[in-house]
Amino acid sequence: MWLAAAGLTLARAASAQELRPYTITGDSIAESLTGAPGDAVHGRALVLERTSTCILCHSGPFPEEKFQGDLAPSLAGAGSRWSIGQLRLRLVEASRLNPATIMPSYYRVDGLERVGTAWRGKPILTAEQIEDIVAYLATLRD
Amino acid sequence: MKLIRTIAVAGLLLAAGFAVPRLCATEIPQAERRSGYTFMSPDTKAIQDDDTANPGMLWVLDGEALWKRKTGTADKACADCHEDARASMKGLAARYPAYDKTLGRPVNLEQRINLCRAQHQQATPLPYESRDLLALTAFVAQQSRGMPITAGADPQLEPFVAKGRDTFMRRQGQLNLGCTNCHNDNWDKHLAGSAVTQALPTGYPLYRLEWQSLGSLQRRLRNCMTGMRTQIYDYGAPELVELELYLMSRAHDMPIETPAVRP
């Protein structure tokens, strides 16, 4: 029993180790998750990649992409609507701002049910990927 | 009438421990329920509408041949007991998944066919998604084409419908989504360009252009669960049958379309 509890603690610590700590202030995360600014060009490529899941729900200024979603607001102008810190929190943990949102928390491994083995213990995006996407979204100005 | 039904349903769910206000906020009103067919392009609708163009009919024809073929240690065909499926199987698929007294739980049409094989033909079960099982299921279900779905009406199924509903409502997987987030709340929207639809399984097994094959509702459910990045239930798992049952109960009164065609 104690051993199992200790094992659980270790497992949680191990999964938490992959995630870098961040501080939420108001409705934003001011500091970069990696300590460095992201790469906006790479961020655009990531947004268009199916596995990132962004354009399943969002549309945006992507004339080359025929299949875009409309379950969520267009990403066009996101950089005018939100600061970099606000964009970061919206990717990391949108449910903190709206518990009913369908926007997944892209930097989270805890509190999820029945995650498939291929994805268990991993956030949807890495800290680097989130920073790249945040850097790109910040360039989308009206 | 509609009000009475709403109150009755609310009462049932209340008895089962559900929070009614949330239910009223999310479920699609009966009058607004639409088959996946209505979301399709005219071209795809035309394929379903014409039996000579509908590829699902190839499975139905195979199923008809299998219905008459003797099999198993008992050397019996389905037709030896059930005779003409046009009469004996009429309306059956509209009631499935149905309660099985011996097992004490609901079984879907594929499982019923395999139970019949084991008990009466002394034959081995046909694997899920095999050509023969899909063919027999499609042939049996096609006998109910146009008939209103009544699955879930049996009071013995109540706890299983409730469990299926719970699975439908519960957020799961790496993306932390419930079926309801798309199919109740956003059915009129598009996921990467494709219509989300209301998840009303009126035409299974159906021919999906993406699969280039006929497939079962469980195959479709597992596809969605992969998209949600969940731990996928095995074919025939009680949870999947309960979910099938709940979805069929949501499609109450809608006509069976088997073999339907979908993109």
Short mmCIF file of N, CA and C in Angstrom, two decimals, chain B residues 114-195:
data_model
loop_
_atom_site.label_atom_id
_atom_site.label_comp_id
_atom_site.label_asym_id
_atom_site.label_seq_id
_atom_site.Cartn_x
_atom_site.Cartn_y
_atom_site.Cartn_z
N ASN B 114 -23.72 -13.71 -33.95
CA ASN B 114 -22.73 -14.66 -33.45
C ASN B 114 -23.28 -15.56 -32.35
N LEU B 115 -24.19 -15.04 -31.52
CA LEU B 115 -24.83 -15.89 -30.50
C LEU B 115 -25.67 -16.97 -31.17
N CYS B 116 -26.37 -16.58 -32.22
CA CYS B 116 -27.19 -17.52 -32.98
C CYS B 116 -26.31 -18.59 -33.63
N ARG B 117 -25.18 -18.16 -34.15
CA ARG B 117 -24.24 -19.12 -34.76
C ARG B 117 -23.78 -20.13 -33.72
N ALA B 118 -23.41 -19.63 -32.53
CA ALA B 118 -22.89 -20.52 -31.48
C ALA B 118 -23.99 -21.46 -30.98
N GLN B 119 -25.18 -20.93 -30.73
CA GLN B 119 -26.22 -21.72 -30.08
C GLN B 119 -26.96 -22.65 -31.05
N HIS B 120 -27.22 -22.16 -32.25
CA HIS B 120 -28.10 -22.94 -33.14
C HIS B 120 -27.39 -23.57 -34.33
N GLN B 121 -26.28 -22.98 -34.75
CA GLN B 121 -25.55 -23.57 -35.88
C GLN B 121 -24.30 -24.31 -35.40
N GLN B 122 -23.97 -24.12 -34.13
CA GLN B 122 -22.71 -24.66 -33.58
C GLN B 122 -21.54 -24.32 -34.50
N ALA B 123 -21.50 -23.03 -34.81
CA ALA B 123 -20.44 -22.52 -35.69
C ALA B 123 -19.58 -21.53 -34.91
N THR B 124 -18.36 -21.31 -35.37
CA THR B 124 -17.47 -20.37 -34.70
C THR B 124 -17.96 -18.94 -34.96
N PRO B 125 -17.69 -18.03 -34.01
CA PRO B 125 -18.13 -16.65 -34.23
C PRO B 125 -17.38 -16.01 -35.41
N LEU B 126 -18.06 -15.16 -36.13
CA LEU B 126 -17.41 -14.42 -37.22
C LEU B 126 -16.69 -13.23 -36.61
N PRO B 127 -15.44 -12.96 -37.00
CA PRO B 127 -14.71 -11.83 -36.41
C PRO B 127 -15.40 -10.50 -36.72
N TYR B 128 -15.28 -9.55 -35.78
CA TYR B 128 -15.80 -8.20 -36.01
C TYR B 128 -15.17 -7.62 -37.27
N GLU B 129 -15.97 -6.94 -38.08
CA GLU B 129 -15.54 -6.27 -39.31
C GLU B 129 -15.15 -7.23 -40.42
N SER B 130 -15.36 -8.56 -40.21
CA SER B 130 -15.08 -9.49 -41.31
C SER B 130 -16.17 -9.28 -42.37
N ARG B 131 -15.82 -9.64 -43.61
CA ARG B 131 -16.75 -9.49 -44.72
C ARG B 131 -18.08 -10.20 -44.43
N ASP B 132 -18.00 -11.43 -43.90
CA ASP B 132 -19.21 -12.22 -43.68
C ASP B 132 -20.10 -11.62 -42.59
N LEU B 133 -19.49 -11.16 -41.49
CA LEU B 133 -20.31 -10.60 -40.41
C LEU B 133 -20.97 -9.29 -40.86
N LEU B 134 -20.21 -8.46 -41.58
CA LEU B 134 -20.79 -7.22 -42.09
C LEU B 134 -21.90 -7.52 -43.09
N ALA B 135 -21.68 -8.53 -43.93
CA ALA B 135 -22.67 -8.88 -44.95
C ALA B 135 -23.97 -9.36 -44.31
N LEU B 136 -23.87 -10.28 -43.34
CA LEU B 136 -25.08 -10.79 -42.68
C LEU B 136 -25.79 -9.67 -41.93
N THR B 137 -25.01 -8.83 -41.23
CA THR B 137 -25.60 -7.72 -40.47
C THR B 137 -26.31 -6.75 -41.41
N ALA B 138 -25.65 -6.43 -42.53
CA ALA B 138 -26.25 -5.49 -43.49
C ALA B 138 -27.52 -6.08 -44.08
N PHE B 139 -27.49 -7.39 -44.39
CA PHE B 139 -28.68 -8.03 -44.97
C PHE B 139 -29.84 -8.00 -43.98
N VAL B 140 -29.55 -8.34 -42.72
CA VAL B 140 -30.61 -8.34 -41.70
C VAL B 140 -31.13 -6.91 -41.48
N ALA B 141 -30.20 -5.93 -41.38
CA ALA B 141 -30.61 -4.55 -41.09
C ALA B 141 -31.39 -3.94 -42.25
N GLN B 142 -31.03 -4.36 -43.47
CA GLN B 142 -31.72 -3.79 -44.63
C GLN B 142 -33.21 -4.14 -44.63
N GLN B 143 -33.56 -5.23 -43.96
CA GLN B 143 -34.98 -5.62 -43.89
C GLN B 143 -35.80 -4.60 -43.08
N SER B 144 -35.11 -3.72 -42.37
CA SER B 144 -35.81 -2.68 -41.57
C SER B 144 -35.74 -1.31 -42.23
N ARG B 145 -35.21 -1.27 -43.45
CA ARG B 145 -35.04 0.04 -44.10
C ARG B 145 -36.36 0.80 -44.14
N GLY B 146 -36.31 2.04 -43.68
CA GLY B 146 -37.50 2.89 -43.66
C GLY B 146 -38.32 2.79 -42.39
N MET B 147 -37.99 1.82 -41.54
CA MET B 147 -38.78 1.65 -40.31
C MET B 147 -38.22 2.50 -39.18
N PRO B 148 -39.08 3.00 -38.29
CA PRO B 148 -38.61 3.91 -37.22
C PRO B 148 -37.81 3.19 -36.14
N ILE B 149 -36.73 3.80 -35.71
CA ILE B 149 -35.87 3.24 -34.67
C ILE B 149 -36.59 3.30 -33.32
N THR B 150 -36.59 2.16 -32.62
CA THR B 150 -37.22 2.10 -31.29
C THR B 150 -36.25 1.58 -30.24
N ALA B 151 -34.99 1.37 -30.60
CA ALA B 151 -33.99 0.81 -29.68
C ALA B 151 -33.98 1.58 -28.37
N GLY B 152 -33.84 0.84 -27.27
CA GLY B 152 -33.76 1.47 -25.95
C GLY B 152 -35.10 1.62 -25.26
N ALA B 153 -36.19 1.26 -25.95
CA ALA B 153 -37.53 1.43 -25.35
C ALA B 153 -37.79 0.39 -24.26
N ASP B 154 -37.14 -0.77 -24.34
CA ASP B 154 -37.29 -1.84 -23.34
C ASP B 154 -36.82 -1.31 -21.97
N PRO B 155 -37.72 -1.32 -20.96
CA PRO B 155 -37.34 -0.77 -19.65
C PRO B 155 -36.13 -1.46 -19.03
N GLN B 156 -35.91 -2.73 -19.38
CA GLN B 156 -34.73 -3.44 -18.83
C GLN B 156 -33.42 -2.81 -19.29
N LEU B 157 -33.49 -2.02 -20.35
CA LEU B 157 -32.26 -1.43 -20.91
C LEU B 157 -31.90 -0.09 -20.25
N GLU B 158 -32.83 0.42 -19.46
CA GLU B 158 -32.65 1.76 -18.89
C GLU B 158 -31.26 2.02 -18.29
N PRO B 159 -30.76 1.13 -17.38
CA PRO B 159 -29.44 1.42 -16.81
C PRO B 159 -28.32 1.42 -17.86
N PHE B 160 -28.51 0.65 -18.92
CA PHE B 160 -27.46 0.57 -19.95
C PHE B 160 -27.49 1.80 -20.85
N VAL B 161 -28.69 2.30 -21.13
CA VAL B 161 -28.81 3.56 -21.89
C VAL B 161 -28.13 4.67 -21.07
N ALA B 162 -28.38 4.66 -19.76
CA ALA B 162 -27.80 5.69 -18.89
C ALA B 162 -26.27 5.62 -18.89
N LYS B 163 -25.73 4.39 -18.90
CA LYS B 163 -24.27 4.24 -18.93
C LYS B 163 -23.71 4.74 -20.26
N GLY B 164 -24.42 4.43 -21.34
CA GLY B 164 -23.98 4.90 -22.66
C GLY B 164 -23.99 6.42 -22.71
N ARG B 165 -25.02 7.01 -22.11
CA ARG B 165 -25.12 8.46 -22.09
C ARG B 165 -23.96 9.06 -21.29
N ASP B 166 -23.62 8.39 -20.20
CA ASP B 166 -22.51 8.86 -19.37
C ASP B 166 -21.21 8.87 -20.17
N THR B 167 -20.98 7.82 -20.95
CA THR B 167 -19.78 7.75 -21.79
C THR B 167 -19.79 8.89 -22.82
N PHE B 168 -20.97 9.16 -23.37
CA PHE B 168 -21.13 10.21 -24.38
C PHE B 168 -20.83 11.59 -23.82
N MET B 169 -21.18 11.78 -22.56
CA MET B 169 -21.04 13.10 -21.93
C MET B 169 -19.66 13.34 -21.32
N ARG B 170 -18.94 12.24 -20.98
CA ARG B 170 -17.71 12.35 -20.20
C ARG B 170 -16.52 12.78 -21.06
N ARG B 171 -15.79 13.75 -20.61
CA ARG B 171 -14.58 14.17 -21.31
C ARG B 171 -13.50 13.10 -21.12
N GLN B 172 -12.78 12.79 -22.17
CA GLN B 172 -11.71 11.80 -22.07
C GLN B 172 -10.65 12.01 -23.13
N GLY B 173 -9.55 11.30 -22.95
CA GLY B 173 -8.45 11.33 -23.90
C GLY B 173 -7.54 12.53 -23.72
N GLN B 174 -6.46 12.53 -24.50
CA GLN B 174 -5.48 13.62 -24.38
C GLN B 174 -6.11 14.96 -24.73
N LEU B 175 -7.09 14.96 -25.66
CA LEU B 175 -7.73 16.23 -26.05
C LEU B 175 -8.83 16.64 -25.07
N ASN B 176 -9.15 15.74 -24.10
CA ASN B 176 -10.11 16.06 -23.03
C ASN B 176 -11.46 16.52 -23.59
N LEU B 177 -12.00 15.73 -24.52
CA LEU B 177 -13.28 16.06 -25.13
C LEU B 177 -14.29 14.95 -24.87
N GLY B 178 -15.55 15.31 -24.76
CA GLY B 178 -16.64 14.33 -24.72
C GLY B 178 -17.32 14.32 -26.07
N CYS B 179 -18.00 13.22 -26.41
CA CYS B 179 -18.74 13.16 -27.67
C CYS B 179 -19.68 14.36 -27.77
N THR B 180 -20.31 14.69 -26.63
CA THR B 180 -21.30 15.76 -26.58
C THR B 180 -20.75 17.11 -27.02
N ASN B 181 -19.46 17.36 -26.77
CA ASN B 181 -18.89 18.66 -27.12
C ASN B 181 -18.99 18.96 -28.61
N CYS B 182 -18.89 17.92 -29.42
CA CYS B 182 -19.07 18.11 -30.87
C CYS B 182 -20.52 17.83 -31.28
N HIS B 183 -21.03 16.65 -30.90
CA HIS B 183 -22.26 16.14 -31.53
C HIS B 183 -23.56 16.68 -30.93
N ASN B 184 -23.51 17.27 -29.73
CA ASN B 184 -24.67 18.01 -29.22
C ASN B 184 -24.48 19.51 -29.39
N ASP B 185 -23.26 19.98 -29.09
CA ASP B 185 -23.04 21.43 -28.99
C ASP B 185 -22.58 22.08 -30.29
N ASN B 186 -21.98 21.31 -31.20
CA ASN B 186 -21.40 21.91 -32.40
C ASN B 186 -21.71 21.13 -33.67
N TRP B 187 -22.86 20.47 -33.70
CA TRP B 187 -23.16 19.58 -34.84
C TRP B 187 -23.32 20.34 -36.16
N ASP B 188 -23.58 21.64 -36.09
CA ASP B 188 -23.76 22.42 -37.33
C ASP B 188 -22.44 23.02 -37.81
N LYS B 189 -21.33 22.69 -37.14
CA LYS B 189 -20.04 23.25 -37.53
C LYS B 189 -19.22 22.23 -38.33
N HIS B 190 -17.98 22.62 -38.64
CA HIS B 190 -17.12 21.76 -39.46
C HIS B 190 -15.78 21.52 -38.79
N LEU B 191 -15.38 20.26 -38.75
CA LEU B 191 -14.08 19.88 -38.21
C LEU B 191 -13.15 19.68 -39.41
N ALA B 192 -12.19 20.60 -39.54
CA ALA B 192 -11.29 20.58 -40.71
C ALA B 192 -12.07 20.41 -42.01
N GLY B 193 -13.15 21.16 -42.14
CA GLY B 193 -13.92 21.16 -43.39
C GLY B 193 -15.03 20.13 -43.48
N SER B 194 -15.04 19.12 -42.59
CA SER B 194 -16.07 18.08 -42.65
C SER B 194 -17.20 18.39 -41.68
N ALA B 195 -18.45 18.14 -42.11
CA ALA B 195 -19.61 18.38 -41.24
C ALA B 195 -19.47 17.54 -39.98
#
